[in-house]
C-alpha positions as semicolon CSV with decimal commas, in nm:
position;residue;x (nm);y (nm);z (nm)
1;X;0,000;0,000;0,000
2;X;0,289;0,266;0,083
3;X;0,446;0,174;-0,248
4;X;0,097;0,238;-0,467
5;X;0,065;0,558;-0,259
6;X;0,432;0,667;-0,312
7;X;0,378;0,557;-0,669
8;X;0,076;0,796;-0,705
9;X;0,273;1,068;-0,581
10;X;0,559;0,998;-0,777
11;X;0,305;1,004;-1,097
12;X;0,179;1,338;-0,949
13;X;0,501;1,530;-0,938
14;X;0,582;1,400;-1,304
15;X;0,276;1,561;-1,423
16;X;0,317;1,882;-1,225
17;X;-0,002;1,804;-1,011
18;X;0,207;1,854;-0,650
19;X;0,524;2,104;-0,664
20;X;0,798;1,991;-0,402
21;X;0,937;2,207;-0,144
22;X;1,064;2,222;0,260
23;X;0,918;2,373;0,521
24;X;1,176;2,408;0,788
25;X;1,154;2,623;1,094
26;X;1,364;2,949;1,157
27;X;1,605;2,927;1,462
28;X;1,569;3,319;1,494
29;X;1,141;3,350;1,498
30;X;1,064;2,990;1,479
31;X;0,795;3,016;1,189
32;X;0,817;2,765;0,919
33;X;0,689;2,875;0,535
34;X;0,729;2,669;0,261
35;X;0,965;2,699;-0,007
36;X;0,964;2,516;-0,338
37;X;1,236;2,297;-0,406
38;X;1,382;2,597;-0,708
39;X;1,401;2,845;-0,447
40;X;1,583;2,628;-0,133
41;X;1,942;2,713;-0,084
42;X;2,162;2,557;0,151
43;X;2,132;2,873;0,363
44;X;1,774;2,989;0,348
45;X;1,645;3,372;0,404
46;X;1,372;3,346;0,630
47;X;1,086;3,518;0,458
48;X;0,933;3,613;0,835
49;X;1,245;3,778;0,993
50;X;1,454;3,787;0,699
51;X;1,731;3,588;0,891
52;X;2,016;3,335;0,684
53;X;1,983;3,010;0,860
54;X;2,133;2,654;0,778
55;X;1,904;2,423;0,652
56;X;1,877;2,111;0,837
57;X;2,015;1,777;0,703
58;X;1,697;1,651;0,802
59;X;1,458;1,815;0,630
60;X;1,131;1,653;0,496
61;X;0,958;1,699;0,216
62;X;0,648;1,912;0,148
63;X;0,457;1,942;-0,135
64;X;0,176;2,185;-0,252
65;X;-0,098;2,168;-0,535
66;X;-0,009;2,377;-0,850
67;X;-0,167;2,697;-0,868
68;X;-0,412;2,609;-1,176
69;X;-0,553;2,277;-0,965
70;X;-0,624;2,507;-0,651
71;X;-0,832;2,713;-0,910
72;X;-1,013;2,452;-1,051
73;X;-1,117;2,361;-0,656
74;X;-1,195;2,648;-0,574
75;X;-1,423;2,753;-0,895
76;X;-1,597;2,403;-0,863
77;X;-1,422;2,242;-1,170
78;X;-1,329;1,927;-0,949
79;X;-1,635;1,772;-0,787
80;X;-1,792;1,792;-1,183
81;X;-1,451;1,595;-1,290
82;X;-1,499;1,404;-0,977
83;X;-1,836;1,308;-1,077
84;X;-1,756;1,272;-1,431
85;X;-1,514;0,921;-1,315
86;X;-1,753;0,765;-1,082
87;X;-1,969;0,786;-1,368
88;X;-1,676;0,672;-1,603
89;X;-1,595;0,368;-1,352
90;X;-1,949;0,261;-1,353
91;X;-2,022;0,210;-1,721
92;X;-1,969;-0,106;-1,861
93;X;-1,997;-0,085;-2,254
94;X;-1,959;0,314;-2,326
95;X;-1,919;0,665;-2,180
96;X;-1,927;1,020;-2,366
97;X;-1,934;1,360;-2,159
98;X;-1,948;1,744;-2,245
99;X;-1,765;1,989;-2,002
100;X;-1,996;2,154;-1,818
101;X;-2,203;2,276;-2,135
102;X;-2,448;2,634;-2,167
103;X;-2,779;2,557;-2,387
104;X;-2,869;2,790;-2,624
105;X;-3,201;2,818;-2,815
106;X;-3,266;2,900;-3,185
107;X;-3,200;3,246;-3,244
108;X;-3,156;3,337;-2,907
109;X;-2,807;3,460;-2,777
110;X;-2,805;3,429;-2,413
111;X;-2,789;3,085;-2,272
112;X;-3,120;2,943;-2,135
113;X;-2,950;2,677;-1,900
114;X;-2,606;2,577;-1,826
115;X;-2,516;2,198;-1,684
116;X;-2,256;2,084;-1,467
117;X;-2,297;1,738;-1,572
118;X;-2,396;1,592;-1,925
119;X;-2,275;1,259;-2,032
120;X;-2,401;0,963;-2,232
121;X;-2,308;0,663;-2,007
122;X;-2,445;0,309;-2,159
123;X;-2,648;0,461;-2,402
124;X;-2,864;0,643;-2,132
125;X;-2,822;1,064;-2,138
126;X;-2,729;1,157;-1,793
127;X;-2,724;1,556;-1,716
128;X;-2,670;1,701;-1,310
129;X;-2,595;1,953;-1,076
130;X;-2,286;1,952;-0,852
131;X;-2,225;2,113;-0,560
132;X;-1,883;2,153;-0,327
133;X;-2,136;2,161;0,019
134;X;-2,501;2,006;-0,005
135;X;-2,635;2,317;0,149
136;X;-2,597;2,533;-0,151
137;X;-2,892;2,375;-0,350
138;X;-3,162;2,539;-0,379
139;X;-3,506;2,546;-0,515
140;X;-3,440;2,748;-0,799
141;X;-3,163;2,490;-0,901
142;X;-3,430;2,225;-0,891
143;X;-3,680;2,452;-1,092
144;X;-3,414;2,528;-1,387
145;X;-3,309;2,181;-1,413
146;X;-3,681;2,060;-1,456
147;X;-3,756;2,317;-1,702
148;X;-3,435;2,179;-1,894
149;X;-3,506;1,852;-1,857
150;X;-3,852;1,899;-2,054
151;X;-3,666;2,023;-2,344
152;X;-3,405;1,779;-2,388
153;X;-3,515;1,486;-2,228
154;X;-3,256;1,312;-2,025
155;X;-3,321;0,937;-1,879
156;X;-3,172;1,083;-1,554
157;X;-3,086;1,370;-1,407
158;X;-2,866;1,389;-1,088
159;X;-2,805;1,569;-0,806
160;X;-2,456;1,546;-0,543
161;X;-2,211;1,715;-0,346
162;X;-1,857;1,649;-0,213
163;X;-1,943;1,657;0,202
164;X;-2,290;1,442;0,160
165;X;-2,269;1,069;0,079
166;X;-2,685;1,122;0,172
167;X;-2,874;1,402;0,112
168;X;-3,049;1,672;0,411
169;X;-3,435;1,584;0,474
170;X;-3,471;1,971;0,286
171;X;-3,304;1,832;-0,075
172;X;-3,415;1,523;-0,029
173;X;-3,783;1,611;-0,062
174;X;-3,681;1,850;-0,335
175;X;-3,565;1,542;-0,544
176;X;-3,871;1,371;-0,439
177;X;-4,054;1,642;-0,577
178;X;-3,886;1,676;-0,904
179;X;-3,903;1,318;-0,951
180;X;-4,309;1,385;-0,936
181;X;-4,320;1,641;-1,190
182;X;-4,113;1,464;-1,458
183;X;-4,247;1,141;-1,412
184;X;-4,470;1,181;-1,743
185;X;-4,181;1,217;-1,914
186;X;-4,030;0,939;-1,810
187;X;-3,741;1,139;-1,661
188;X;-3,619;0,985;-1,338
189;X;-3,424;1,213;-1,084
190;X;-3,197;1,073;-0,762
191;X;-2,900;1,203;-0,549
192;X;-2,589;1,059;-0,690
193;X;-2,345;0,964;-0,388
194;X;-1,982;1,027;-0,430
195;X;-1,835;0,697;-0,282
196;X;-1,475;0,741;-0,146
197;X;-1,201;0,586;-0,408
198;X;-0,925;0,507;-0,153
């Protein structure tokens, strides 16, 4: 198991996912800050007190997520990739997906929905709405995905979020609800847990 994790990581750094880097501690103001493995000397400025230390032969290593994969977490781009490959890993004959798409309508230049999630997985059309917490959904996302949904007629639409394997009583019965008013289209709706992959 340590060598598949320390495989990962080595897999990681290759592909400029984790930047390396120390974090030792100044003798002079004892606060540690991390420093990329480019900028580490042998004698390191400390960038609290600005005092030259030694670095010790002991050091361990740190490492830090690239500045463009912090983005992507922070803007939401990784619980919709996140999805995306549970969705991948569950298909068994095929799998086609959109990044997260804006619908337009004939002559009409402003978008009239945008999806987090659309995907063709086993021939069925799959289209969702992600979240990072479960408390941001809210009605209106509910009401905008079922007016979508009578347009272009998904089998299923989905709803999850990265902190809720289950969903809160409140979206819950909003699912319920939606599931009600597309069930004459033969549109099913469901929370869409986000088992753990390690």
């Amino acid at each position: 198991e340590d060598q598949s994790i320390s495989n990962y990581l080595d897999l990681f750094i290759k592909k400029k996912v984790f930047q390396c880097g120390v974090c030792p501690r100044c003798p002079e103001c004892g606060i540690t800050f991390w420093y990329h493995i480019d900028e580490t000397k042998q004698h390191t400025i400390c960038k609290g007190c600005g005092n030259e230390y030694a670095l010790s032969s002991g050091e361990e290593w740190y490492y830090s997520l690239n500045s463009l994969i912090k983005t992507t977490s922070i803007q939401g781009t990784f619980p919709v990739v996140l999805t995306l490959g549970h969705i991948l890993l569950e298909s068994k004959f095929s799998f086609l997906y959109f990044p997260s798409t804006e619908l337009y309508e004939k002559d009409n230049k402003s978008p009239v929905a945008e999806l987090d999630v659309i995907c063709f997985s086993d021939g069925k059309m799959i289209i969702g709405e992600i979240k990072r917490q479960e408390r941001l959904f809210k009605q209106s996302d509910f009401d905008k995905i079922k007016e979508t949904s009578k347009k272009i007629r998904p089998d299923l639409v989905i709803f999850t979020s990265l902190d809720k394997i289950e969903p809160s009583p409140r979206v819950k019965g909003m699912i319920n609800k939606l599931n009600e008013e597309l069930a004459d289209e033969l549109i099913e709706a469901k929370w869409y847990p986000l088992k753990r992959l390690y």
